[in-house]
Amino acid sequence: MNNFRTVLEISRWEFMRWFKLKGMIITFILFVVVGFVISGTRYFLEKKNTTPVNLAVINSAILPQLDFVGSRFVPPATPNETSESDLREMVGRGEIDGLLILRSIDEADLIVPKSPSWQSELEEILSAERRRLKLAAMDVTADQVVDAMMPMTIHLAYHELSRGPSSLAEKIAAGLLIMLMLMGIFNSLACQMVSITGEKQLRVTEQIVSAVTPQQWIDGKILGVSAYAATGTAIVVISSLPFMLVMHLTGSGLPIPIEITNPLNIFVLIVVTLGGFLFWNTFLAAIAATINDPNTSSRSSVLFLPLLPSIAAALIAFKAPESILTRFLGLLPITSPAVLPVRIVLTEVPLWEMSLSLAILIGSIWLMRIVAGRIFRIGMLMYGKEPTLKEMFRWMKEA
Amino acid sequence: MKNDVLIVQSIAKQFQKQRAVDDLSFAVKQGEIFALLGPNGAGKTTTIRMLLGIIKPDSGTVNFELGQGGSGPLSSAKLGYLPEDRGLYRDIPILRTLTYMGVLRGLSRKDASARARQWLERVDLGDRVNDKLETLSKGNQQKVQFISAILHTPEFAVLDEPFSGLDPINQESFIEIIRELRDQGMTIVLCAHQMDLVERLADRVLLMNSGRRVLYGTLTQIRDEAQTASKIILSLTDNADLSALESLGMVQHLERRGAGEYAFYLRKGESLHKFLIEVASRVELLGVHTEKTSLHDIFIQAVRRSGESITEDSQ
């Protein structure tokens, strides 16, 4: 059996050991239900929202009787002769909430800095006026009524001159990403810990290492458990999508930050999340192999301490996403899986920085894997005595 | 003449200050059952681990000649291993575990599953394929572990204490299976403390003590090499003066067996005829018979003679 197939078989075994379909279905349903409860509450609150929306309108003559009276849309305090480009810049600077450019009775452009929660309200008002015009302009037939009842098509366009302060939606999105990342990491670390120390305690190790190399074994374990963590995370994300989508369509959900709809950013977020799972699982697999009994080993209690810098770094990134310290932490493999997602959502990360961060992370995983393989090889066959840190450093050096 | 399929030359292994294996050489022939014996701490497990490539010897070589393209380490598919210190996944159905073990040894998943079912049927566990290991008795768990070692029909298998935890009926069943595997061409290295079972199975024996070779060869050869004493069983009257017999210079040692029976071990070269004359002149004899020196006796005497006491501590 070749190396790849062996690693794949081990990772499949590890994945199936932990993956419980029933549990995943329950998680899925739970998230959908919780999601709808949250979004329903938000929908209700949104309906009660009376915060004024500064909306400039160009070509308002197309809908001459457009009436915002009674709604929360108010015209901005700008001179009438303000040009479209000036208004767009004002949108970018956040001085007004949006710019509506009426193209025809059927179409309009809405320029906004971020996905607006008030879009459905605006659509209702515009469509009502459009219906009125359509009905007034023609002899009404059945088809015409249907046509007249069609909502007005609004093409949404985003415009930002530069990043302003992070919105609530962005902060929530960044927080959710970190929560997902940490949840996945802790979940997989717990599995990895139980898997490895359990195998040592059950004395399965000798039989396995006579069949596969320790490096194949640890590679398979890391991949399998990381895949399990990724699946769990994906299920959480997927189970959140239906209600997010519904709420977005009804305009009552939390606005989705533009940054996480960018395909490049999505790709980087996925890679950095998987990288985080792999990095921490590699680290933990090596340490767990040196533990005899997780119930009595002092090493068990300090095992998760190395994760603390990640959490601290994420908090720093949250507070100051563009600081030099945050940018530096975004490059370190020990903190980048927690920092980079926050930075991507809260600020603009240059492509070279994302590329460098990912390259360092992937390189570190590879190196860590070799070092972990060495510790794992010796640690897994040690019973009764746990290796000292000095011994472990010696093995790492030899690796 | 059978070929040597494993050639071990002068291997040695040191753990900190302890010399676990010291200049050990031997060969295993194709299709034989080769018993590796020794008291606890003799270096058997370390030797096995070196054979299987789990640890590397500090010096010396281990070479297999099993058509793997020259001599050298053996591929996983050709090797089976039942470790002494063993276990399997307790919370997973046994068929799934056995299939996994077979796949790691190079079988396809389908083939591994089919073979696992066949073997489980063979050992009367056919109706428990989906049971978790933890629900089985110790003896049945032992059967599953044994299957995991030979499921892929390896060319070379190391079975370390295959009989531990088995009742006499299952021991007999395992003996039959091991013989069958040998007859099918599998080369088997067997480690066991049940000397009577080893004696019934082994074609050749290597006895180790303190990491070194003490005896090596067929049972006939090691009986000669061991220079064991003749063993005579005497039935004596209750009032027989044993001290008069113990003081005989030709007696190496004496064992009381109960019911008036005594086993006398004569020193090498001593005459049975002279011994009986001496005994008959001192005590009243009720019965006499001889016994072939058992492997157990050879083991005990050889270890004692090698100057090492048998330690009962675990390795």
XYZ file of C-alpha atoms in Angstrom:
714
model
C 0.000 0.000 0.000
C 1.508 3.312 -0.960
C 2.147 6.120 1.442
C -0.730 8.274 0.244
C -3.324 5.508 0.494
C -2.106 4.555 3.949
C -2.396 8.129 5.202
C -5.798 8.419 3.558
C -7.049 5.212 5.193
C -5.865 6.351 8.621
C -7.426 9.774 8.172
C -10.671 8.128 7.053
C -10.619 5.922 10.155
C -9.957 8.875 12.447
C -12.662 10.922 10.762
C -15.240 8.137 11.036
C -14.284 7.522 14.666
C -15.490 10.968 15.583
C -18.022 11.836 12.923
C -21.485 10.937 14.148
C -24.128 11.591 11.506
C -26.900 11.749 14.064
C -25.027 14.331 16.102
C -24.301 16.397 13.020
C -27.977 16.356 11.968
C -28.980 17.498 15.446
C -26.382 20.274 15.273
C -27.716 21.292 11.881
C -31.321 21.420 13.042
C -30.359 23.219 16.231
C -28.506 25.912 14.343
C -31.323 26.383 11.856
C -33.863 26.717 14.685
C -31.661 29.052 16.726
C -30.925 31.006 13.564
C -34.573 31.524 12.779
C -35.323 32.517 16.353
C -32.530 35.101 16.260
C -33.416 36.372 12.800
C -37.116 36.466 13.697
C -36.321 38.586 16.724
C -34.153 40.778 14.614
C -36.882 41.048 11.950
C -39.305 42.180 14.609
C -36.850 44.730 16.014
C -36.004 45.956 12.533
C -39.624 46.662 11.863
C -39.646 48.857 14.927
C -36.436 50.607 13.864
C -37.004 54.300 13.204
C -33.405 55.407 12.778
C -33.438 57.924 9.869
C -31.741 56.896 6.646
C -30.040 59.673 4.706
C -30.867 58.822 1.128
C -30.020 61.071 -1.816
C -32.057 60.537 -4.986
C -30.954 61.361 -8.542
C -33.454 61.567 -11.395
C -36.301 61.796 -8.950
C -38.474 63.114 -11.774
C -38.852 59.560 -13.056
C -41.061 58.851 -10.057
C -42.593 62.331 -9.628
C -44.788 61.468 -6.727
C -42.228 59.441 -4.835
C -43.163 60.039 -1.263
C -40.967 59.187 1.663
C -43.327 60.767 4.116
C -44.056 58.428 6.968
C -40.957 56.355 6.290
C -37.538 56.759 7.851
C -35.946 57.912 4.581
C -34.895 61.548 4.691
C -33.086 63.580 2.041
C -29.554 64.577 3.043
C -28.743 68.177 3.777
C -26.855 68.705 0.526
C -27.317 71.361 -2.129
C -29.554 70.299 -5.004
C -26.774 70.800 -7.547
C -24.429 68.309 -5.853
C -23.048 66.046 -8.598
C -23.429 62.303 -8.737
C -19.704 61.771 -8.195
C -19.749 64.021 -5.125
C -22.704 62.098 -3.756
C -20.933 58.806 -4.398
C -17.912 60.110 -2.464
C -20.195 61.111 0.373
C -21.522 57.560 0.433
C -17.968 56.291 0.544
C -17.119 58.601 3.424
C -20.221 57.489 5.266
C -21.700 60.994 5.282
C -24.913 59.729 3.744
C -26.378 56.250 3.981
C -27.112 55.746 0.308
C -27.591 57.185 -3.148
C -30.587 56.138 -5.242
C -30.215 56.727 -8.979
C -33.460 56.181 -10.807
C -32.728 54.900 -14.345
C -36.275 54.302 -15.482
C -39.601 53.433 -14.020
C -38.390 49.805 -13.932
C -34.794 50.126 -12.754
C -32.667 51.991 -10.275
C -29.175 51.829 -8.822
C -28.630 51.981 -5.114
C -25.142 53.028 -4.064
C -24.329 52.030 -0.496
C -21.212 51.499 1.560
C -22.480 48.260 3.048
C -25.411 45.932 2.599
C -28.414 47.976 3.835
C -30.896 46.585 6.327
C -33.513 49.068 4.987
C -33.462 47.835 1.398
C -36.797 46.028 1.601
C -38.478 49.128 2.987
C -37.128 51.182 0.116
C -38.239 48.558 -2.387
C -41.748 48.669 -1.020
C -41.963 52.439 -1.419
C -40.465 52.461 -4.924
C -42.624 49.576 -6.083
C -45.756 51.262 -4.794
C -44.997 54.385 -6.784
C -44.112 52.330 -9.849
C -47.399 50.453 -9.606
C -49.289 53.666 -9.360
C -47.586 55.061 -12.467
C -48.058 51.871 -14.473
C -51.705 51.621 -13.647
C -52.261 55.254 -14.430
C -50.487 55.144 -17.780
C -52.280 52.297 -19.447
C -55.600 50.643 -19.982
C -55.401 47.951 -17.454
C -55.425 44.379 -18.667
C -54.787 41.284 -16.639
C -51.208 41.061 -17.937
C -50.652 44.672 -17.232
C -51.803 44.226 -13.696
C -49.355 41.363 -13.256
C -46.621 43.486 -14.804
C -47.551 46.424 -12.666
C -47.368 44.285 -9.556
C -43.768 43.313 -10.282
C -41.369 44.868 -7.798
C -38.887 47.377 -9.038
C -35.479 45.947 -9.814
C -32.727 47.585 -7.854
C -29.118 46.912 -8.786
C -27.048 47.118 -5.665
C -23.570 48.636 -6.017
C -21.065 49.148 -3.259
C -18.928 52.197 -3.055
C -16.168 52.898 -0.589
C -13.382 55.430 -0.938
C -11.528 54.143 2.056
C -12.227 51.994 5.044
C -14.172 53.802 7.698
C -14.609 52.526 11.198
C -15.773 48.918 11.281
C -19.510 48.470 11.317
C -21.386 46.393 13.841
C -22.029 43.813 11.138
C -18.316 43.514 10.425
C -17.465 43.145 14.086
C -20.113 40.498 14.533
C -18.875 38.673 11.433
C -15.272 38.800 12.665
C -16.354 37.594 16.086
C -18.300 34.718 14.538
C -15.331 33.701 12.423
C -13.078 33.611 15.486
C -15.706 31.719 17.410
C -15.992 29.169 14.599
C -12.229 28.844 14.378
C -11.765 28.351 18.122
C -14.734 26.005 18.316
C -13.251 23.873 15.562
C -9.811 23.903 17.123
C -10.991 22.992 20.622
C -13.293 20.333 19.240
C -10.561 18.704 17.197
C -7.989 19.011 19.963
C -10.282 17.180 22.336
C -10.711 14.380 19.777
C -6.994 14.232 19.085
C -6.186 14.069 22.777
C -8.684 11.274 23.446
C -7.644 9.438 20.302
C -3.918 9.369 21.035
C -3.896 8.922 24.788
C -6.702 6.370 24.389
C -4.650 4.355 21.930
C -1.714 4.419 24.293
C -3.846 3.299 27.185
C -5.548 0.606 25.118
C -2.132 -0.577 23.925
C -3.106 -0.355 20.278
C 0.084 1.431 19.351
C 2.489 -1.438 18.881
C 0.221 -3.272 16.498
C -0.290 -0.139 14.408
C 3.348 0.904 14.259
C 4.261 -2.541 13.006
C 1.892 -1.924 10.083
C 2.489 1.740 9.264
C 5.233 4.227 9.954
C 4.701 6.662 12.838
C 4.852 9.523 10.337
C 2.034 7.975 8.280
C 0.075 7.421 11.448
C 0.394 10.962 12.753
C -0.244 12.418 9.264
C -3.449 10.393 8.997
C -4.531 11.384 12.476
C -3.919 15.075 11.849
C -5.749 15.013 8.527
C -8.672 12.935 9.821
C -9.273 14.951 12.955
C -8.789 18.242 11.091
C -11.285 17.072 8.466
C -13.708 16.283 11.261
C -13.244 19.788 12.690
C -13.664 21.322 9.241
C -16.839 19.305 8.647
C -18.269 20.427 11.969
C -17.462 24.030 11.159
C -18.873 23.703 7.648
C -22.108 22.257 9.017
C -22.447 25.195 11.393
C -21.845 27.617 8.516
C -24.162 25.786 6.125
C -26.914 25.491 8.716
C -26.679 29.258 9.209
C -26.957 30.016 5.511
C -30.684 29.432 4.946
C -31.824 31.898 7.566
C -29.063 34.362 6.683
C -30.202 34.242 3.099
C -33.877 34.575 3.967
C -33.202 37.456 6.294
C -30.964 39.132 3.771
C -33.665 38.858 1.111
C -36.226 40.319 3.442
C -33.736 42.956 4.453
C -34.153 42.212 8.100
C -31.025 40.157 8.771
C -27.660 41.446 9.751
C -26.016 43.006 6.710
C -23.363 40.676 5.305
C -20.030 42.494 5.174
C -18.811 42.880 1.610
C -15.411 41.480 2.558
C -16.695 37.997 3.186
C -18.507 37.883 -0.129
C -15.259 38.453 -2.015
C -14.180 35.099 -3.560
C -10.492 35.728 -2.815
C -11.252 36.491 0.799
C -13.484 33.425 1.057
C -10.639 31.315 -0.310
C -8.141 32.811 2.147
C -10.567 32.371 5.042
C -11.069 28.709 4.163
C -7.342 28.048 3.756
C -6.387 29.855 6.959
C -9.117 28.033 8.896
C -7.984 24.643 7.617
C -4.394 25.713 8.268
C -5.290 26.600 11.845
C -6.869 23.198 12.410
C -3.874 21.417 10.900
C -1.294 23.507 12.785
C -2.838 23.021 16.195
C -3.655 19.384 15.611
C -0.064 18.721 14.616
C 1.166 20.434 17.751
C -1.239 18.579 19.999
C -0.648 15.168 18.421
C 3.020 15.443 19.344
C 2.309 16.463 22.936
C -0.492 13.948 23.442
C 1.860 11.147 22.383
C 3.995 11.917 25.441
C 1.094 11.651 27.886
C 0.487 8.332 29.598
C -2.729 9.030 31.397
C -4.607 12.262 30.657
C -6.358 11.997 34.022
C -3.175 12.152 36.030
C -0.651 13.819 33.763
C 0.218 17.394 34.656
C 0.799 17.957 30.972
C -2.928 17.612 30.211
C -3.813 20.725 32.175
C -1.292 22.922 30.394
C -1.897 21.434 26.992
C -4.249 24.149 25.837
C -2.129 27.015 27.191
C -0.344 27.574 23.861
C -3.753 28.489 22.427
C -4.039 31.478 24.738
C -1.750 33.686 22.605
C -4.117 33.009 19.715
C -7.100 34.224 21.676
C -5.170 37.258 22.933
C -3.990 38.024 19.397
C -7.557 37.823 18.093
C -8.650 40.345 20.721
C -5.784 42.667 19.779
C -6.761 42.343 16.116
C -10.344 43.108 17.027
C -9.370 46.316 18.735
C -6.676 47.512 16.351
C -6.904 45.574 13.089
C -4.393 47.761 11.285
C -1.763 48.199 13.965
C 1.794 47.042 13.321
C 1.507 44.517 16.135
C -1.638 43.010 14.614
C -0.057 42.837 11.189
C 2.955 41.098 12.690
C 0.729 38.662 14.594
C -1.088 38.012 11.336
C 2.125 36.590 9.927
C 3.112 34.373 12.866
C 1.811 30.842 12.356
C 0.881 30.509 16.019
C -1.470 33.505 15.827
C -2.239 34.017 12.135
C -5.221 31.594 12.013
C -6.924 33.757 14.634
C -5.737 37.170 13.448
C -6.025 36.975 9.668
C -9.811 36.305 9.550
C -10.391 39.285 11.868
C -8.217 41.525 9.727
C -9.860 40.375 6.493
C -13.294 41.307 7.805
C -12.396 44.479 9.648
C -9.852 45.988 7.284
C -8.286 45.644 3.882
C -5.424 43.169 3.915
C -2.992 43.520 1.025
C -2.687 40.469 -1.175
C 1.033 40.103 -0.445
C 0.330 40.022 3.273
C -2.314 37.317 2.913
C -0.027 35.321 0.629
C 2.942 35.642 2.975
C 0.857 34.704 5.997
C -0.515 31.596 4.268
C 2.916 30.617 2.970
C 4.435 30.885 6.466
C 1.524 28.954 7.953
C 1.729 26.140 5.399
C 5.529 25.948 5.737
C 5.219 25.832 9.521
C 2.655 23.030 9.334
C 5.049 21.026 7.184
C 7.982 21.559 9.557
C 5.850 20.978 12.605
C 4.595 17.744 11.076
C 8.127 16.391 10.780
C 9.040 17.421 14.337
C 5.739 16.048 15.650
C 6.350 12.797 13.786
C 9.649 12.388 15.586
C 8.183 13.057 19.033
C 5.199 10.875 18.202
C 7.418 7.976 17.089
C 9.244 7.831 20.393
C 6.451 9.073 22.654
C 3.859 6.561 21.485
C 5.980 3.606 22.532
C 6.942 5.043 25.916
C 4.873 3.637 28.719
C 5.156 4.375 32.403
C 7.431 7.373 32.084
C 6.632 10.644 30.387
C 9.533 12.238 28.539
C 10.932 15.435 29.970
C 10.895 18.687 28.030
C 14.645 18.305 27.648
C 14.199 14.926 25.995
C 11.498 16.272 23.723
C 13.713 19.152 22.618
C 16.466 16.633 21.889
C 14.112 14.606 19.660
C 13.002 17.782 17.915
C 16.620 18.707 17.315
C 17.293 15.254 15.913
C 14.295 15.644 13.602
C 16.418 -28.039 3.417
C 14.367 -24.973 4.164
C 15.702 -21.516 3.445
C 16.402 -18.983 6.133
C 13.811 -16.244 5.816
C 15.112 -14.168 8.688
C 18.761 -13.723 9.467
C 19.702 -11.826 12.599
C 23.357 -11.069 13.074
C 24.919 -9.735 16.258
C 22.162 -7.323 17.170
C 22.516 -5.292 20.339
C 20.407 -2.692 22.074
C 21.182 -0.578 25.096
C 18.582 1.451 27.061
C 20.412 3.970 29.228
C 22.472 1.732 31.527
C 20.688 -1.509 30.711
C 21.913 -3.817 27.982
C 18.593 -5.230 26.751
C 20.015 -7.335 23.918
C 23.636 -8.288 23.627
C 25.261 -9.694 20.495
C 22.325 -11.896 19.535
C 22.375 -13.949 16.351
C 19.934 -16.491 14.992
C 18.022 -17.458 11.860
C 14.429 -18.457 11.242
C 13.611 -20.934 8.501
C 10.752 -20.687 6.059
C 7.500 -22.284 7.210
C 8.646 -23.192 10.697
C 7.360 -22.321 14.125
C 10.271 -20.733 15.894
C 9.903 -20.287 19.650
C 11.613 -17.344 21.246
C 11.774 -18.072 24.944
C 13.213 -16.478 28.014
C 12.342 -15.273 31.466
C 10.833 -11.848 32.018
C 13.405 -9.193 31.198
C 15.402 -11.532 28.965
C 15.149 -9.132 26.007
C 12.505 -10.957 23.947
C 10.251 -7.946 23.401
C 13.179 -5.728 22.481
C 14.361 -8.394 20.056
C 10.923 -8.641 18.481
C 10.648 -4.887 18.161
C 13.988 -4.852 16.379
C 12.867 -7.656 14.050
C 9.782 -5.680 13.125
C 11.631 -2.416 12.653
C 9.757 -0.701 15.470
C 13.094 0.153 17.041
C 16.535 0.029 15.464
C 19.384 -2.040 16.874
C 22.434 -0.120 18.071
C 24.522 -2.581 16.102
C 24.063 -5.714 14.038
C 21.639 -6.470 11.217
C 18.155 -7.880 10.720
C 17.460 -9.166 7.222
C 14.415 -10.835 5.770
C 14.618 -12.996 2.655
C 10.975 -13.205 1.661
C 11.127 -12.204 -1.970
C 10.746 -8.534 -1.195
C 13.432 -7.669 -3.726
C 16.599 -8.407 -1.827
C 17.254 -8.696 1.853
C 16.223 -5.968 4.250
C 13.219 -4.865 6.244
C 9.914 -6.574 5.542
C 6.915 -4.858 4.033
C 3.891 -4.438 6.257
C 1.735 -6.688 4.046
C 4.053 -9.661 4.573
C 4.186 -9.230 8.304
C 1.777 -10.104 11.069
C 2.237 -9.114 14.672
C 0.413 -9.960 17.838
C 2.192 -7.964 20.538
C 2.286 -9.095 24.131
C 1.302 -5.624 25.259
C -1.809 -5.414 23.130
C -5.260 -3.986 22.809
C -7.767 -2.857 20.226
C -10.381 -0.137 20.038
C -12.858 -1.054 22.737
C -15.741 1.172 21.644
C -15.795 0.187 17.973
C -17.509 -2.865 16.406
C -15.003 -5.679 15.954
C -15.654 -6.131 12.231
C -14.848 -2.477 11.603
C -11.646 -2.693 13.623
C -10.512 -5.883 11.906
C -11.263 -4.414 8.484
C -9.170 -1.366 9.350
C -6.286 -3.537 10.512
C -6.486 -5.558 7.301
C -6.519 -2.429 5.170
C -3.437 -1.092 6.961
C -1.756 -4.368 6.018
C -2.524 -3.868 2.361
C -5.896 -5.570 1.842
C -8.757 -3.869 0.052
C -11.590 -2.878 2.367
C -13.904 -5.443 0.795
C -11.389 -8.257 1.057
C -10.460 -7.337 4.629
C -14.109 -7.333 5.655
C -14.804 -10.695 3.987
C -11.761 -12.294 5.589
C -12.639 -10.845 8.986
C -16.104 -12.396 8.763
C -14.608 -15.769 7.830
C -12.185 -15.719 10.715
C -14.809 -14.584 13.198
C -16.982 -17.498 12.065
C -14.017 -19.820 12.534
C -13.539 -18.761 16.158
C -17.282 -18.834 16.939
C -17.747 -15.078 16.909
C -19.677 -14.949 13.641
C -22.798 -13.630 15.308
C -20.958 -10.844 17.072
C -19.361 -9.008 14.160
C -21.099 -5.765 15.053
C -20.485 -6.006 18.762
C -18.004 -3.694 20.382
C -14.832 -5.254 21.689
C -15.593 -4.134 25.234
C -18.695 -6.348 25.283
C -16.638 -9.513 24.670
C -15.061 -11.730 27.308
C -11.296 -11.587 27.751
C -10.874 -14.844 25.854
C -12.993 -13.628 22.950
C -11.107 -10.334 22.870
C -7.949 -12.397 22.618
C -9.403 -14.190 19.598
C -10.153 -10.877 17.877
C -6.634 -9.657 18.566
C -5.209 -12.859 17.159
C -7.293 -12.458 13.990
C -6.067 -8.895 13.575
C -2.504 -10.219 13.418
C -3.047 -12.869 10.743
C -6.079 -11.590 8.831
C -4.001 -10.628 5.810
C -2.258 -14.032 5.707
C 1.248 -12.698 6.236
C 4.305 -14.667 5.216
C 5.950 -13.965 8.540
C 4.076 -13.605 11.818
C 5.236 -12.849 15.325
C 2.828 -14.108 17.968
C 3.760 -12.891 21.415
C 1.875 -14.757 24.144
C -1.004 -15.890 21.907
C -2.380 -18.214 24.588
C -2.679 -15.756 27.452
C -6.236 -15.412 28.700
C -7.443 -18.544 26.907
C -9.060 -21.532 28.553
C -7.700 -25.027 27.717
C -10.348 -25.578 25.034
C -9.465 -22.377 23.240
C -5.761 -23.050 23.721
C -6.230 -26.281 21.804
C -8.173 -24.433 19.147
C -5.362 -21.883 18.782
C -2.746 -24.620 18.573
C -4.700 -26.123 15.708
C -4.951 -22.771 13.933
C -1.253 -22.001 14.379
C -0.317 -25.407 12.988
C -2.633 -24.851 10.038
C -1.043 -21.498 9.313
C 2.401 -23.073 9.496
C 1.285 -25.859 7.153
C 0.031 -23.225 4.701
C 3.558 -21.824 4.562
C 3.468 -19.075 7.145
C 6.657 -18.640 9.153
C 5.817 -18.040 12.803
C 7.890 -16.690 15.643
C 6.172 -17.697 18.844
C 6.743 -16.303 22.313
C 4.898 -17.984 25.153
C 5.351 -18.910 28.759
C 3.249 -22.072 28.449
C 6.196 -24.376 27.876
C 4.059 -27.465 27.373
C 2.251 -25.736 24.495
C 5.480 -24.444 22.991
C 6.925 -27.943 23.180
C 3.979 -29.218 21.171
C 4.248 -26.525 18.532
C 7.802 -25.365 18.052
C 10.082 -26.714 15.370
C 13.048 -24.839 16.766
C 13.736 -22.839 19.905
C 15.871 -19.910 20.963
C 16.226 -19.445 24.700
C 17.426 -16.035 25.830
C 18.521 -14.725 29.169
C 19.831 -11.261 30.008
C 19.780 -10.319 26.349
C 21.944 -13.236 25.283
C 21.417 -16.536 23.572
C 21.419 -19.431 26.010
C 20.096 -22.322 23.915
C 19.309 -22.522 20.212
C 18.151 -25.276 17.883
C 15.585 -28.046 17.565
C 14.192 -29.511 20.775
C 16.494 -32.523 20.395
C 19.467 -30.274 19.854
C 18.728 -28.099 22.831
C 18.207 -31.093 25.056
C 21.723 -32.134 24.133
C 23.050 -28.610 24.348
C 21.361 -28.016 27.691
C 23.154 -30.994 29.219
C 20.144 -31.513 31.373
C 20.153 -34.126 34.050
C 18.328 -37.452 33.811
C 15.024 -37.345 35.597
C 13.928 -40.331 37.678
C 10.675 -40.529 39.558
C 10.751 -42.701 42.659
C 7.827 -43.802 44.829
C 9.050 -44.201 48.385
C 7.570 -45.238 51.692
C 6.435 -42.550 54.051
C 9.295 -43.117 56.496
C 12.052 -43.029 53.859
C 15.143 -41.053 54.927
C 15.423 -38.453 52.211
C 18.507 -36.833 53.662
C 20.374 -40.015 52.874
C 19.397 -39.643 49.236
C 19.964 -35.902 48.971
C 23.517 -36.371 50.150
C 24.274 -38.585 47.180
C 26.808 -36.757 45.052
C 25.216 -37.870 41.791
C 21.918 -36.051 42.581
C 21.751 -32.514 41.242
C 18.487 -31.695 42.974
C 15.364 -33.268 44.309
C 11.697 -32.297 44.013
C 8.938 -33.522 46.280
C 5.808 -34.215 44.201
C 3.407 -35.476 46.834
C 1.776 -38.909 47.340
C 5.198 -40.366 48.128
C 6.648 -39.423 44.725
C 10.018 -37.716 44.314
C 11.720 -36.462 41.182
C 15.497 -36.899 41.213
C 17.614 -34.973 38.706
C 20.919 -36.710 38.150
C 24.021 -34.869 37.162
C 25.079 -35.204 33.544
C 26.960 -38.422 32.964
C 25.884 -40.127 36.152
C 24.779 -43.746 35.790
C 21.150 -44.574 36.376
C 22.117 -48.131 37.295
C 24.494 -46.955 40.041
C 21.936 -44.482 41.307
C 19.262 -47.142 41.679
C 21.642 -49.467 43.503
C 22.537 -46.648 45.907
C 18.885 -45.788 46.483
C 17.809 -49.372 46.967
C 20.519 -49.810 49.592
C 19.229 -46.818 51.598
C 15.449 -46.814 51.302
C 12.598 -49.091 50.364
C 11.521 -48.489 46.731
C 7.841 -48.805 45.861
C 8.102 -47.734 42.243
C 10.455 -46.304 39.620
C 9.984 -44.607 36.288
C 11.823 -42.076 34.159
C 10.519 -38.945 32.458
C 11.780 -37.165 29.402
C 13.187 -33.794 30.388
C 10.521 -31.238 29.524
C 11.106 -27.907 27.880
C 10.048 -26.397 31.161
C 12.887 -28.217 32.921
C 15.351 -27.277 30.243
C 14.236 -23.658 30.502
C 14.597 -23.543 34.286
C 17.906 -25.307 34.368
C 19.406 -23.389 31.489
C 18.425 -20.062 32.960
C 19.782 -21.027 36.339
C 22.966 -22.241 34.789
C 23.416 -19.065 32.799
C 23.938 -17.433 36.164
C 20.866 -15.308 36.142
C 17.893 -15.621 38.384
C 14.459 -15.512 36.855
C 12.960 -12.187 37.630
C 9.251 -12.106 37.986
C 9.129 -8.402 37.336
C 7.434 -7.320 34.183
C 9.608 -5.964 31.421
